[in-house]
GROMACS .gro file of C-alpha atoms in nm:
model
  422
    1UNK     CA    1   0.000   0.000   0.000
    2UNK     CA    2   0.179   0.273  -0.072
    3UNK     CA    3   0.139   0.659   0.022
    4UNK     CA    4   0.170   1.034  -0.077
    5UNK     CA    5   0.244   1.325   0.147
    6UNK     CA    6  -0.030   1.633   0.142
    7UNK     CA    7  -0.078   1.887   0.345
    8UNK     CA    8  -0.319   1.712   0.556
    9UNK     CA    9  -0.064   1.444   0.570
   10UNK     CA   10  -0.019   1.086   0.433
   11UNK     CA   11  -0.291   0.975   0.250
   12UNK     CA   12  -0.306   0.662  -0.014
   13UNK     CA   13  -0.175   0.753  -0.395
   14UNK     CA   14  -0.523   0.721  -0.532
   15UNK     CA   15  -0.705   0.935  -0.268
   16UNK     CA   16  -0.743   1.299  -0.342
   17UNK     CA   17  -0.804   1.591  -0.109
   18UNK     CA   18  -1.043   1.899  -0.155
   19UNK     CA   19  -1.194   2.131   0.047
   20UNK     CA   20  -1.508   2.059   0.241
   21UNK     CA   21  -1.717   2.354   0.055
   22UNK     CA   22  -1.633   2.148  -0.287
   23UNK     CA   23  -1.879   1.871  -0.150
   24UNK     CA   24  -2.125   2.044   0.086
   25UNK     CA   25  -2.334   2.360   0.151
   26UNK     CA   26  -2.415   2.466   0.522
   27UNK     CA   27  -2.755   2.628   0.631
   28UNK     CA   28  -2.703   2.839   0.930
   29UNK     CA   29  -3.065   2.853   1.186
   30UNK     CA   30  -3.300   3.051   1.229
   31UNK     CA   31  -3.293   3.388   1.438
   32UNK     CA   32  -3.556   3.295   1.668
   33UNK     CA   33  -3.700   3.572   1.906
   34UNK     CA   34  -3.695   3.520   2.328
   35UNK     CA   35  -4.064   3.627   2.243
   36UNK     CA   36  -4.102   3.321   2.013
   37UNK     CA   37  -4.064   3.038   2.297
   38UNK     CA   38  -4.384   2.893   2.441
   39UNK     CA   39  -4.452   2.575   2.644
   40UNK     CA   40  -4.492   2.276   2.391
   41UNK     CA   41  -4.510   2.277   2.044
   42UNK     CA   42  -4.196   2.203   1.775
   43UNK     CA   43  -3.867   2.166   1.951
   44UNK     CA   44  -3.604   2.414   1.828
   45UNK     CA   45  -3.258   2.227   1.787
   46UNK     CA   46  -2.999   2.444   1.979
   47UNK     CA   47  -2.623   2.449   2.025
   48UNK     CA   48  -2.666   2.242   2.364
   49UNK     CA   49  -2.915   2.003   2.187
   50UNK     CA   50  -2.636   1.886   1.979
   51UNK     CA   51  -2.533   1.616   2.191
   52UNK     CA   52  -2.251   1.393   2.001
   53UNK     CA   53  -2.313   1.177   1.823
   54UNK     CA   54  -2.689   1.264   1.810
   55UNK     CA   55  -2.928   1.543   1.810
   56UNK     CA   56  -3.103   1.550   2.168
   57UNK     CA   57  -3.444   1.723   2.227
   58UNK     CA   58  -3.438   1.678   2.576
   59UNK     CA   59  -3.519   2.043   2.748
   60UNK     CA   60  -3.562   2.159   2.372
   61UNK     CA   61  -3.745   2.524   2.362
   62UNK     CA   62  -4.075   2.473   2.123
   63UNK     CA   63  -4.238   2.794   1.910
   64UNK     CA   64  -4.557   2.765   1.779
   65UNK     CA   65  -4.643   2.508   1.496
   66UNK     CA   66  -4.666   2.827   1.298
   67UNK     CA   67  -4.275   2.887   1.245
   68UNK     CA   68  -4.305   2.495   1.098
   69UNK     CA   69  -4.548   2.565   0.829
   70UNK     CA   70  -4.393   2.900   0.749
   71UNK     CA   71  -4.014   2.767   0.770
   72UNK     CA   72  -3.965   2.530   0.553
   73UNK     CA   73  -3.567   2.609   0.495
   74UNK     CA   74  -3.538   2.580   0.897
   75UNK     CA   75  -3.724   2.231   0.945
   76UNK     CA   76  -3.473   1.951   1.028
   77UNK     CA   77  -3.563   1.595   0.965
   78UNK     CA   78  -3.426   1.249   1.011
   79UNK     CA   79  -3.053   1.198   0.929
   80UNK     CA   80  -2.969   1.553   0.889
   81UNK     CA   81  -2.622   1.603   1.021
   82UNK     CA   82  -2.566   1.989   1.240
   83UNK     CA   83  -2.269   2.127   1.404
   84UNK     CA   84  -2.245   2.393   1.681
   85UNK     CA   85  -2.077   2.720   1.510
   86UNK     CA   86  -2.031   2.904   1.852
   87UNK     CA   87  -1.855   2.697   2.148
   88UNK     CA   88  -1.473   2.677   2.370
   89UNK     CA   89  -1.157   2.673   2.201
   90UNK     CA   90  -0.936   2.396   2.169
   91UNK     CA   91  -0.859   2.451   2.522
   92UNK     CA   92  -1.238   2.260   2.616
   93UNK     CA   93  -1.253   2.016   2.380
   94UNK     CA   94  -1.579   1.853   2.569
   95UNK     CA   95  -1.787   2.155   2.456
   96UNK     CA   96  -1.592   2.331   2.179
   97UNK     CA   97  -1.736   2.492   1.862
   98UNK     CA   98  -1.758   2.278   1.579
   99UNK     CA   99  -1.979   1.964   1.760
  100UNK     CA  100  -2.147   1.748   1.519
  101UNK     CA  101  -2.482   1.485   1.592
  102UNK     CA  102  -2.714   1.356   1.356
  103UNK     CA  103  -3.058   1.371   1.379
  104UNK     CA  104  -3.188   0.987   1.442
  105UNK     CA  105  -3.539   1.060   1.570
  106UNK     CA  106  -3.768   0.949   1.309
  107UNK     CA  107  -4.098   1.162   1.163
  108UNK     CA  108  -4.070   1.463   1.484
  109UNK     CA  109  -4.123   1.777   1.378
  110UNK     CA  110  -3.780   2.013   1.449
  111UNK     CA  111  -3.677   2.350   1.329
  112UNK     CA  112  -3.272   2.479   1.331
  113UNK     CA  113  -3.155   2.734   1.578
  114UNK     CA  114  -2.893   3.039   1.514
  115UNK     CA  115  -2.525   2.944   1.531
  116UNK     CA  116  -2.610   2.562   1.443
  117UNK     CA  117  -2.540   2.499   1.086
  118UNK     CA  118  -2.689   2.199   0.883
  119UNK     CA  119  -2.456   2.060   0.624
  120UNK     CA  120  -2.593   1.948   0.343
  121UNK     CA  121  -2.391   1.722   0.155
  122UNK     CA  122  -2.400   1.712  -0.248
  123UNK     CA  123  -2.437   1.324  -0.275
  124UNK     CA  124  -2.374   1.253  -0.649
  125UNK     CA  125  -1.942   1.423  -0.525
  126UNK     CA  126  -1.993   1.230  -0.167
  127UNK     CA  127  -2.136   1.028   0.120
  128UNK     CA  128  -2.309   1.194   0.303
  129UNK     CA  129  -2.206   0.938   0.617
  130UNK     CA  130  -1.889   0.950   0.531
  131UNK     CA  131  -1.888   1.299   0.537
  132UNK     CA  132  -2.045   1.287   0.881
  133UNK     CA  133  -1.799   1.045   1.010
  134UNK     CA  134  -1.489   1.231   0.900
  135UNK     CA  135  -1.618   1.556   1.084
  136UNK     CA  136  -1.647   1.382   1.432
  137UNK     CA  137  -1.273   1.278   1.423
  138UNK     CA  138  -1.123   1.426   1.737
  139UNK     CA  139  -0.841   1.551   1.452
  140UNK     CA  140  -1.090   1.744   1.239
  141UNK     CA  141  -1.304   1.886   1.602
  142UNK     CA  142  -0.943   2.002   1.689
  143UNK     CA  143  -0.888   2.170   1.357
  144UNK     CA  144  -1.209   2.387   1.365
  145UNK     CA  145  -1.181   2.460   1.708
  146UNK     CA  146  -0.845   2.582   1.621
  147UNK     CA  147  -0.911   2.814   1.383
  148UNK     CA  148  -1.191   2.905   1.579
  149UNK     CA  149  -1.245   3.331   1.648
  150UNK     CA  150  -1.335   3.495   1.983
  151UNK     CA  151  -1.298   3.427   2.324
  152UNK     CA  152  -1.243   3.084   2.534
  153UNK     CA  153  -1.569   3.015   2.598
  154UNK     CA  154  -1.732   3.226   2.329
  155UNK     CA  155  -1.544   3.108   2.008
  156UNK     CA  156  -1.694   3.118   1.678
  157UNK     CA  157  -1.678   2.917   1.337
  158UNK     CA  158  -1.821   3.081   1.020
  159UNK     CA  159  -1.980   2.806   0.741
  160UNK     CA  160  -1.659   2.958   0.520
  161UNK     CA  161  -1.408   2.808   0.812
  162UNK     CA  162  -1.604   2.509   0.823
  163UNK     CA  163  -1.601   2.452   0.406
  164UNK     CA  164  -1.249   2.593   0.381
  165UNK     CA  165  -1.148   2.252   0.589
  166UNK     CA  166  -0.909   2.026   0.317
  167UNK     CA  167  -1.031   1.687   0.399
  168UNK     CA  168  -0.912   1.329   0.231
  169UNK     CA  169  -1.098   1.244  -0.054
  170UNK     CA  170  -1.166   0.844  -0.113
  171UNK     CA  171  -1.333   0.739  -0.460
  172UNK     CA  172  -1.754   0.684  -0.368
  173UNK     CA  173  -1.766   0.336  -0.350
  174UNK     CA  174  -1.509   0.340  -0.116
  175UNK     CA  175  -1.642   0.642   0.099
  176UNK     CA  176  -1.975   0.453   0.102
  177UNK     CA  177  -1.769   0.158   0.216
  178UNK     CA  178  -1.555   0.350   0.550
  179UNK     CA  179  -1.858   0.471   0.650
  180UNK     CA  180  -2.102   0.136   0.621
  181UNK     CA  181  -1.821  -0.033   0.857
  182UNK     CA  182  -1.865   0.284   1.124
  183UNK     CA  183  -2.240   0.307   1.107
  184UNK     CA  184  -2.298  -0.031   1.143
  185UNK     CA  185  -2.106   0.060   1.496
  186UNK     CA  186  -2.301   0.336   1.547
  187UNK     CA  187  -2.658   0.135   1.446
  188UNK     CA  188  -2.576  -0.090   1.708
  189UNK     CA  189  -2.475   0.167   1.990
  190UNK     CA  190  -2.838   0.324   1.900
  191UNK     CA  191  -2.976  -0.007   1.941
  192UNK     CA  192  -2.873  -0.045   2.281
  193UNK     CA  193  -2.954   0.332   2.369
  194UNK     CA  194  -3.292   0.286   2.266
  195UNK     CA  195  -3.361  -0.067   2.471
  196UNK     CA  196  -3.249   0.135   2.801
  197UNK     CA  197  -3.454   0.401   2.719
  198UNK     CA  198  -3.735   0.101   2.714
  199UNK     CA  199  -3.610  -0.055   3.022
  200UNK     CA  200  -3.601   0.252   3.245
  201UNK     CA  201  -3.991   0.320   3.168
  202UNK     CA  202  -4.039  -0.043   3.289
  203UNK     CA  203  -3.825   0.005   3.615
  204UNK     CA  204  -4.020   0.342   3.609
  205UNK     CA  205  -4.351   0.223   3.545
  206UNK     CA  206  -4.281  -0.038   3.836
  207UNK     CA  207  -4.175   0.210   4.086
  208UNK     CA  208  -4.529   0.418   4.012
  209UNK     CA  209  -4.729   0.088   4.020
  210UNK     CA  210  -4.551   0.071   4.387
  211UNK     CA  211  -4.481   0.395   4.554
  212UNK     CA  212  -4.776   0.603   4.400
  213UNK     CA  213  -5.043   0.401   4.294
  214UNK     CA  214  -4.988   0.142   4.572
  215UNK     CA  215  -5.064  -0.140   4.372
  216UNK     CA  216  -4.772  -0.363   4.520
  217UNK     CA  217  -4.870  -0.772   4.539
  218UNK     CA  218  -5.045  -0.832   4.861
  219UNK     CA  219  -4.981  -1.167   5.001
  220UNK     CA  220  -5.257  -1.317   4.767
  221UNK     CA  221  -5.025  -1.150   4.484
  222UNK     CA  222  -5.330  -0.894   4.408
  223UNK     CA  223  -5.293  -0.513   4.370
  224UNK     CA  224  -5.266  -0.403   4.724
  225UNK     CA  225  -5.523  -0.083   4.714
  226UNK     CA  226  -5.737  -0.173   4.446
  227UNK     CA  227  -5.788  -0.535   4.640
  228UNK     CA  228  -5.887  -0.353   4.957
  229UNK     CA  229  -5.590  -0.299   5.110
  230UNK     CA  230  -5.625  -0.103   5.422
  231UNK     CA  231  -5.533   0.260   5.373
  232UNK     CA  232  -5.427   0.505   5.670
  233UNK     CA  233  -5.441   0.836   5.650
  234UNK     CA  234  -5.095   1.070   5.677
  235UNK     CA  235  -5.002   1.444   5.610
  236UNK     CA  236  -4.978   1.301   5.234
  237UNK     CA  237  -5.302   1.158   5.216
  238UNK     CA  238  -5.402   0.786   5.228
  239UNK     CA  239  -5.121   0.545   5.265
  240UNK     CA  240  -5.076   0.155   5.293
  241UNK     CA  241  -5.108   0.052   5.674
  242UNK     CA  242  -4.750  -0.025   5.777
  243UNK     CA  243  -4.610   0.270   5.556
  244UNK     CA  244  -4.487   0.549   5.746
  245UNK     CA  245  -4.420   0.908   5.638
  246UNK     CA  246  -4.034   1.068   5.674
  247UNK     CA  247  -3.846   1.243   5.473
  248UNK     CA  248  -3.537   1.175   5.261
  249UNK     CA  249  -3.288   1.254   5.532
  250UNK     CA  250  -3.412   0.985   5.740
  251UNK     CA  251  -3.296   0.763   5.495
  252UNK     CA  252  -3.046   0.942   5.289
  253UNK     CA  253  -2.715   1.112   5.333
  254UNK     CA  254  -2.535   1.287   5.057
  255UNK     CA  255  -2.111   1.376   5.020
  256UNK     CA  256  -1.994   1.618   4.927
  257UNK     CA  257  -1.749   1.552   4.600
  258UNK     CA  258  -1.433   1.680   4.609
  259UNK     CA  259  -1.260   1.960   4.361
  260UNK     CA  260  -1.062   1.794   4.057
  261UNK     CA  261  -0.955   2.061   3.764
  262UNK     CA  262  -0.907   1.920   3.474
  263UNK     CA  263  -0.522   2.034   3.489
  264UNK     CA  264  -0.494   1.825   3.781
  265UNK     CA  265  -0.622   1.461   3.604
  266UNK     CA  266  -0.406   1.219   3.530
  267UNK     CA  267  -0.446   1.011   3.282
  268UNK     CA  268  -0.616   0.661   3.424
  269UNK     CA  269  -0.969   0.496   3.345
  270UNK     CA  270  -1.190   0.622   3.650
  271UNK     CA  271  -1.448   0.814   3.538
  272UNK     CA  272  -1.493   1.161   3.686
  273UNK     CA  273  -1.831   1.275   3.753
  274UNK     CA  274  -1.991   1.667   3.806
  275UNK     CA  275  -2.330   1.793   3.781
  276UNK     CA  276  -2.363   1.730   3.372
  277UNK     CA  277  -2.269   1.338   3.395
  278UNK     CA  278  -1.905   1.192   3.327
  279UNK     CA  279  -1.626   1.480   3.215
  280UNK     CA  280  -1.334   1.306   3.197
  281UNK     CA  281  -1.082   1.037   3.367
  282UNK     CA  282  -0.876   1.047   3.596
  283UNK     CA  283  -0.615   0.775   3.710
  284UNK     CA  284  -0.744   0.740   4.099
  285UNK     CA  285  -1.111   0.719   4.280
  286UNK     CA  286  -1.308   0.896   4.547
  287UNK     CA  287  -1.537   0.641   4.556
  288UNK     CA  288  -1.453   0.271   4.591
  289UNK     CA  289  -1.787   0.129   4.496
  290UNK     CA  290  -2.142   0.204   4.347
  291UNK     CA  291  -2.293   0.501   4.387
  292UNK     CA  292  -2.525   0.752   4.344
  293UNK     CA  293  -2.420   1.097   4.222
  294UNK     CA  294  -2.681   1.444   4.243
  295UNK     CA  295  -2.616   1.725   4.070
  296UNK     CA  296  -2.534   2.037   4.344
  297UNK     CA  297  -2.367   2.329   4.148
  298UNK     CA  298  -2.470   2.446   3.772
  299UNK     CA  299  -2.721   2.150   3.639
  300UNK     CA  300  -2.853   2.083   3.943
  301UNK     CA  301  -3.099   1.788   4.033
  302UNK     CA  302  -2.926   1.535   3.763
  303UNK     CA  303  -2.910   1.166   3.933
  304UNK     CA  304  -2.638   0.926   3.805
  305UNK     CA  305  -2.566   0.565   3.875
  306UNK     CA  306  -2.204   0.451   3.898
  307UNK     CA  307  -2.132   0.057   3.901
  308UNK     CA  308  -1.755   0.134   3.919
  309UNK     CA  309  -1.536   0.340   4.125
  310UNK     CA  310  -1.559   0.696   4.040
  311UNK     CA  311  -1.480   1.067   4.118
  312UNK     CA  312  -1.727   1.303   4.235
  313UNK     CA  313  -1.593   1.638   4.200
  314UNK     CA  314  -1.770   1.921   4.400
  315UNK     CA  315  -2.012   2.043   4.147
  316UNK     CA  316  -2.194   1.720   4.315
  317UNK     CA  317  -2.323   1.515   4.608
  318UNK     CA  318  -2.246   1.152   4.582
  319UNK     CA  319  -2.378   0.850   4.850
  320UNK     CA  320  -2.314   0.511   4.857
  321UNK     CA  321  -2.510   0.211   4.995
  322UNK     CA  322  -2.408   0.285   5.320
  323UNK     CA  323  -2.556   0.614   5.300
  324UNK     CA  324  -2.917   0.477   5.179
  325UNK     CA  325  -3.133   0.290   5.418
  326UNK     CA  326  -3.290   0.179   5.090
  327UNK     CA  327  -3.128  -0.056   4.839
  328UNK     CA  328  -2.908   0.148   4.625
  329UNK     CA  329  -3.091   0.104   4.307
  330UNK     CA  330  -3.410   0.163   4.451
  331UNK     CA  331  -3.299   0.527   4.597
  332UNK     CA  332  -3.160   0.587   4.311
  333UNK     CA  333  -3.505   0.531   4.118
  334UNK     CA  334  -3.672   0.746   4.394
  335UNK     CA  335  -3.403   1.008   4.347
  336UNK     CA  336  -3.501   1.035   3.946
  337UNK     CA  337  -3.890   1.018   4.033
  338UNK     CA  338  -3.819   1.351   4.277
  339UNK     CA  339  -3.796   1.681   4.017
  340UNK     CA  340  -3.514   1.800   4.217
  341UNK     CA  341  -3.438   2.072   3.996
  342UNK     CA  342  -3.761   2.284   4.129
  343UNK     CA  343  -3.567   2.338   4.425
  344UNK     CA  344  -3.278   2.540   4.325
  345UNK     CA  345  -3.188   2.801   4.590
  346UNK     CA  346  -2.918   3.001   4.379
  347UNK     CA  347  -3.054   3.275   4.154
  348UNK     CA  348  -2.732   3.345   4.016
  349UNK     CA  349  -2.577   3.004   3.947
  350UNK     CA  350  -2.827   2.754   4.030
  351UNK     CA  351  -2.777   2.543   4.352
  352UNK     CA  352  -2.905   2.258   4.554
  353UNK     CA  353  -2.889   2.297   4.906
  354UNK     CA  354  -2.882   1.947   5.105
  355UNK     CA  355  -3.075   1.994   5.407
  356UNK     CA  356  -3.347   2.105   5.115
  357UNK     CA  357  -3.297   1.767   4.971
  358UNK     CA  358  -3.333   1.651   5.323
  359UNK     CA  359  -3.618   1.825   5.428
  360UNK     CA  360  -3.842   1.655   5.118
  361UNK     CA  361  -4.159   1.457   5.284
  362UNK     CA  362  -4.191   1.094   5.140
  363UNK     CA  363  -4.382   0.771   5.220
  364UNK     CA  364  -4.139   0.491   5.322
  365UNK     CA  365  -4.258   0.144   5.283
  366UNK     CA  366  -4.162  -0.167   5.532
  367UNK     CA  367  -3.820  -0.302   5.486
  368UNK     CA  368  -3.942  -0.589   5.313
  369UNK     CA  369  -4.128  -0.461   5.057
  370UNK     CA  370  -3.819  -0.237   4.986
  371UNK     CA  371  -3.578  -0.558   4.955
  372UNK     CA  372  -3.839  -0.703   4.699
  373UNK     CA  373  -3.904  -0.429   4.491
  374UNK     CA  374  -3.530  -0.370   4.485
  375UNK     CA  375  -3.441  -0.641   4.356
  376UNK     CA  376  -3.713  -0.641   4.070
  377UNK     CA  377  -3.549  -0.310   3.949
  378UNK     CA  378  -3.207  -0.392   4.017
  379UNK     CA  379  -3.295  -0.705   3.746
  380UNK     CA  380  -3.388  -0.449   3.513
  381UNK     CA  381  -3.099  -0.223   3.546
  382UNK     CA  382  -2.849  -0.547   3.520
  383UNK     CA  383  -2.974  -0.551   3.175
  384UNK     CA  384  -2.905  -0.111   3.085
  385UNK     CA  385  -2.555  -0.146   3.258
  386UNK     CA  386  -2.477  -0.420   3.069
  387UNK     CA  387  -2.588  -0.224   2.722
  388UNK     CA  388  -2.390   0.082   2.858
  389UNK     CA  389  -2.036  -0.171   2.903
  390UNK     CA  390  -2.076  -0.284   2.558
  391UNK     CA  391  -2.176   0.057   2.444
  392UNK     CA  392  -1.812   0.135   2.526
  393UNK     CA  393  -1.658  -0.140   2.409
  394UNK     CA  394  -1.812  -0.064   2.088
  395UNK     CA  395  -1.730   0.282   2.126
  396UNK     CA  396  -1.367   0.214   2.196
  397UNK     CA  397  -1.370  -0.014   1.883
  398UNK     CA  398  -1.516   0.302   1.662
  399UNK     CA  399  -1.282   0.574   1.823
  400UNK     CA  400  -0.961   0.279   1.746
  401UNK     CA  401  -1.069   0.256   1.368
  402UNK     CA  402  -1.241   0.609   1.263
  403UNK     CA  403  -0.859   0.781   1.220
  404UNK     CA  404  -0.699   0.503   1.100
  405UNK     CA  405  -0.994   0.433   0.828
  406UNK     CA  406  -1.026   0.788   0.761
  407UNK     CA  407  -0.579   0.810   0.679
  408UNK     CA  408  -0.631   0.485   0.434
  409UNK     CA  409  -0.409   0.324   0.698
  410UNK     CA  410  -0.643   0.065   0.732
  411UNK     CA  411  -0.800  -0.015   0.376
  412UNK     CA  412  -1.151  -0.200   0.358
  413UNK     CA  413  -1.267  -0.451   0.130
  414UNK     CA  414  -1.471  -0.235  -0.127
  415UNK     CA  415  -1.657  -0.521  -0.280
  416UNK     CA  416  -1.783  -0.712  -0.008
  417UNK     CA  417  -1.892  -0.427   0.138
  418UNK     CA  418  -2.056  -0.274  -0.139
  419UNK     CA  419  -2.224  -0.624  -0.186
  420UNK     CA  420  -2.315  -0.590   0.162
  421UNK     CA  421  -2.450  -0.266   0.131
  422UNK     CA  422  -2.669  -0.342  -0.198
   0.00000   0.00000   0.00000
């Protein structure tokens, strides 16, 4: 196999390069109005909705159905690949300017945001996948983060930056071919994302059937309350006999992470958790087992679950099971049924406090009926932690092979493939 220097480096003799405006066109979104956002309606894909590799409308703003009907140029649909045009520098790679996630929700109405740019690939020069693939190499998010105008956490990418970028340029089949090997990856990382998603509504719907509607077996294995199972009344209305009322500190007790700058991680395979979920590794643990970590500082009220050992920085609160009088798993599916996020107590950065937390009135059920019910969940979320493990063994397999596939260094069989493909 032999190669050819470029100015993008070594790629194979019969690859070309070009510039990424010679094969696409970008869109930038639509100027939408504060006055524009109303409760409900079409989701408006924003910077922070672009959540790699996908497009998340999770705490999307909606605008009236209106904008839709009268927008077609803005309206996103399935498969449409956008990128975040305002962001960090190089210097933040986790949330720098020049993101990219592809839309994979199928027939939902969505319109495109300011500063998010749709590319729109011309797909009798290129593949569009392959395309996509090539601009979530760390490489390429480096390179347009680099070039990238403004300040640290305010930097900006214009659509000419973006389409200026001199990319390797495989013949079609072969593009087609690169990127059928890493969405087949990605297909089956979906996969698996979208069976949790199923599985927590059944550990969810479970917990409901239980704590709210009361509808636990009795010891005929009928639905307690609508059996005629004694009810009592309490300060929160009727409740099982035997169930008492508390509050979460009577069974909980959160930690208090500990502060870990990024400048400060070494380089190891412990996950490192804040308020917004995993942020990096580091190379030694706070935590020695599984546990529970609540957001405190920034995006507060966020509940994770950690089957490893982990670091909790102090943008969180973090418990283990010998801080739950419940079974982990269960508190940790009480924790995500509580909206803790209504009781932020910071109006300038938004905070939890913990004797808040503490002070929240719940019904607490005999210790029995927590064991059992704990262990029906914990069955179900067996099943999501193994999806998430091979999630990132799959993951680790795509990040290993998306450079070296996109350099020619590894070289894939075109036919079979294609044949594949077809």
């Amino acid at each position: 196999m032999s190669f050819r220097e470029t100015e993008i480096g070594s790629i194979p003799v019969d690859w070309d390069i070009v510039k990424l405006g010679d094969l696409i066109d970008i869109l930038s979104g639509y100027a939408f109005k504060s006055k524009d956002f109303e409760c409900g309606g079409v989701p408006v894909i924003k910077i922070k909705n672009i959540v790699p590799p996908n497009i998340s409308i999770e705490d999307a703003q909606c605008v009236n159905e209106k904008f839709y009907f009268e927008n077609e140029k803005y309206r996103l649909k399935y498969n449409d690949i956008l990128i975040s045009m305002t962001g960090s520098n190089y210097n933040q790679m986790a949330s720098a300017v020049g993101k990219v996630g592809k839309i994979r929700i199928k027939d939902a109405k969505m319109l495109i945001n300011q500063r998010v740019g749709k590319i729109i690939p011309d797909e009798s020069k290129c593949d569009k996948e392959y395309i996509y693939q090539y601009i979530s190499t760390f490489e390429t998010q480096y390179r347009l983060a680099s070039s990238a105008g403004g300040s640290a956490n305010q930097a900006n990418i214009s659509p000419k930056q973006i389409k200026d970028l001199v990319i390797p340029y495989p013949p079609l089949n072969e593009q087609k071919a690169i990127a059928h090997i890493l969405s087949t990856l990605d297909e089956k990382i979906e996969v698996n994302n979208q069976i949790n998603k199923t599985l927590e509504k059944m550990a969810q719907a479970i917990f409901k059937q239980w704590f709210v509607d009361f509808e636990f077996p009795n010891e005929a294995g009928e639905p307690y309350q609508s059996s005629g199972g004694e009810m009592v009344e309490s300060e929160l209305g009727l409740v099982p006999k035997g169930w008492e009322v508390g509050t979460l500190g009577d069974i909980l007790t959160l930690n208090y992470g500990k502060s870990l700058p990024a400048k400060k991680r070494l380089e190891g395979n412990v996950k490192v958790y804040s308020s917004a979920g995993v942020t990096g590794l580091h190379n030694e643990a706070l935590i020695h087992e599984p546990s529970i970590i609540v957001g405190r500082k920034g995006t507060i009220g966020t509940v994770y679950y950690s089957t490893e050992p982990s670091f909790c920085i102090d943008t969180a609160y973090f418990a283990t099971q010998k801080d739950s009088k419940y079974p982990l798993i269960l508190m940790y599916q009480l924790l995500k049924e509580i909206d803790l996020k209504q009781y932020n107590e910071d109006s300038a950065v938004p905070g939890l406090n913990r004797n808040t937390v503490y002070a929240i009135k719940i019904v607490i059920p005999p210790v029995e009926l927590q064991n059992t019910i704990g262990v029906q969940i914990l069955a179900i979320y067996n099943l999501i932690f193994q999806n998430i493990k091979q999630n990132e063994k799959l993951s680790a397999i795509r990040d290993l092979l998306l450079p070296k596939l996109m350099a020619g260094e590894i070289r894939v069989p075109i036919e079979d493939i294609n044949n594949e493909i077809s």
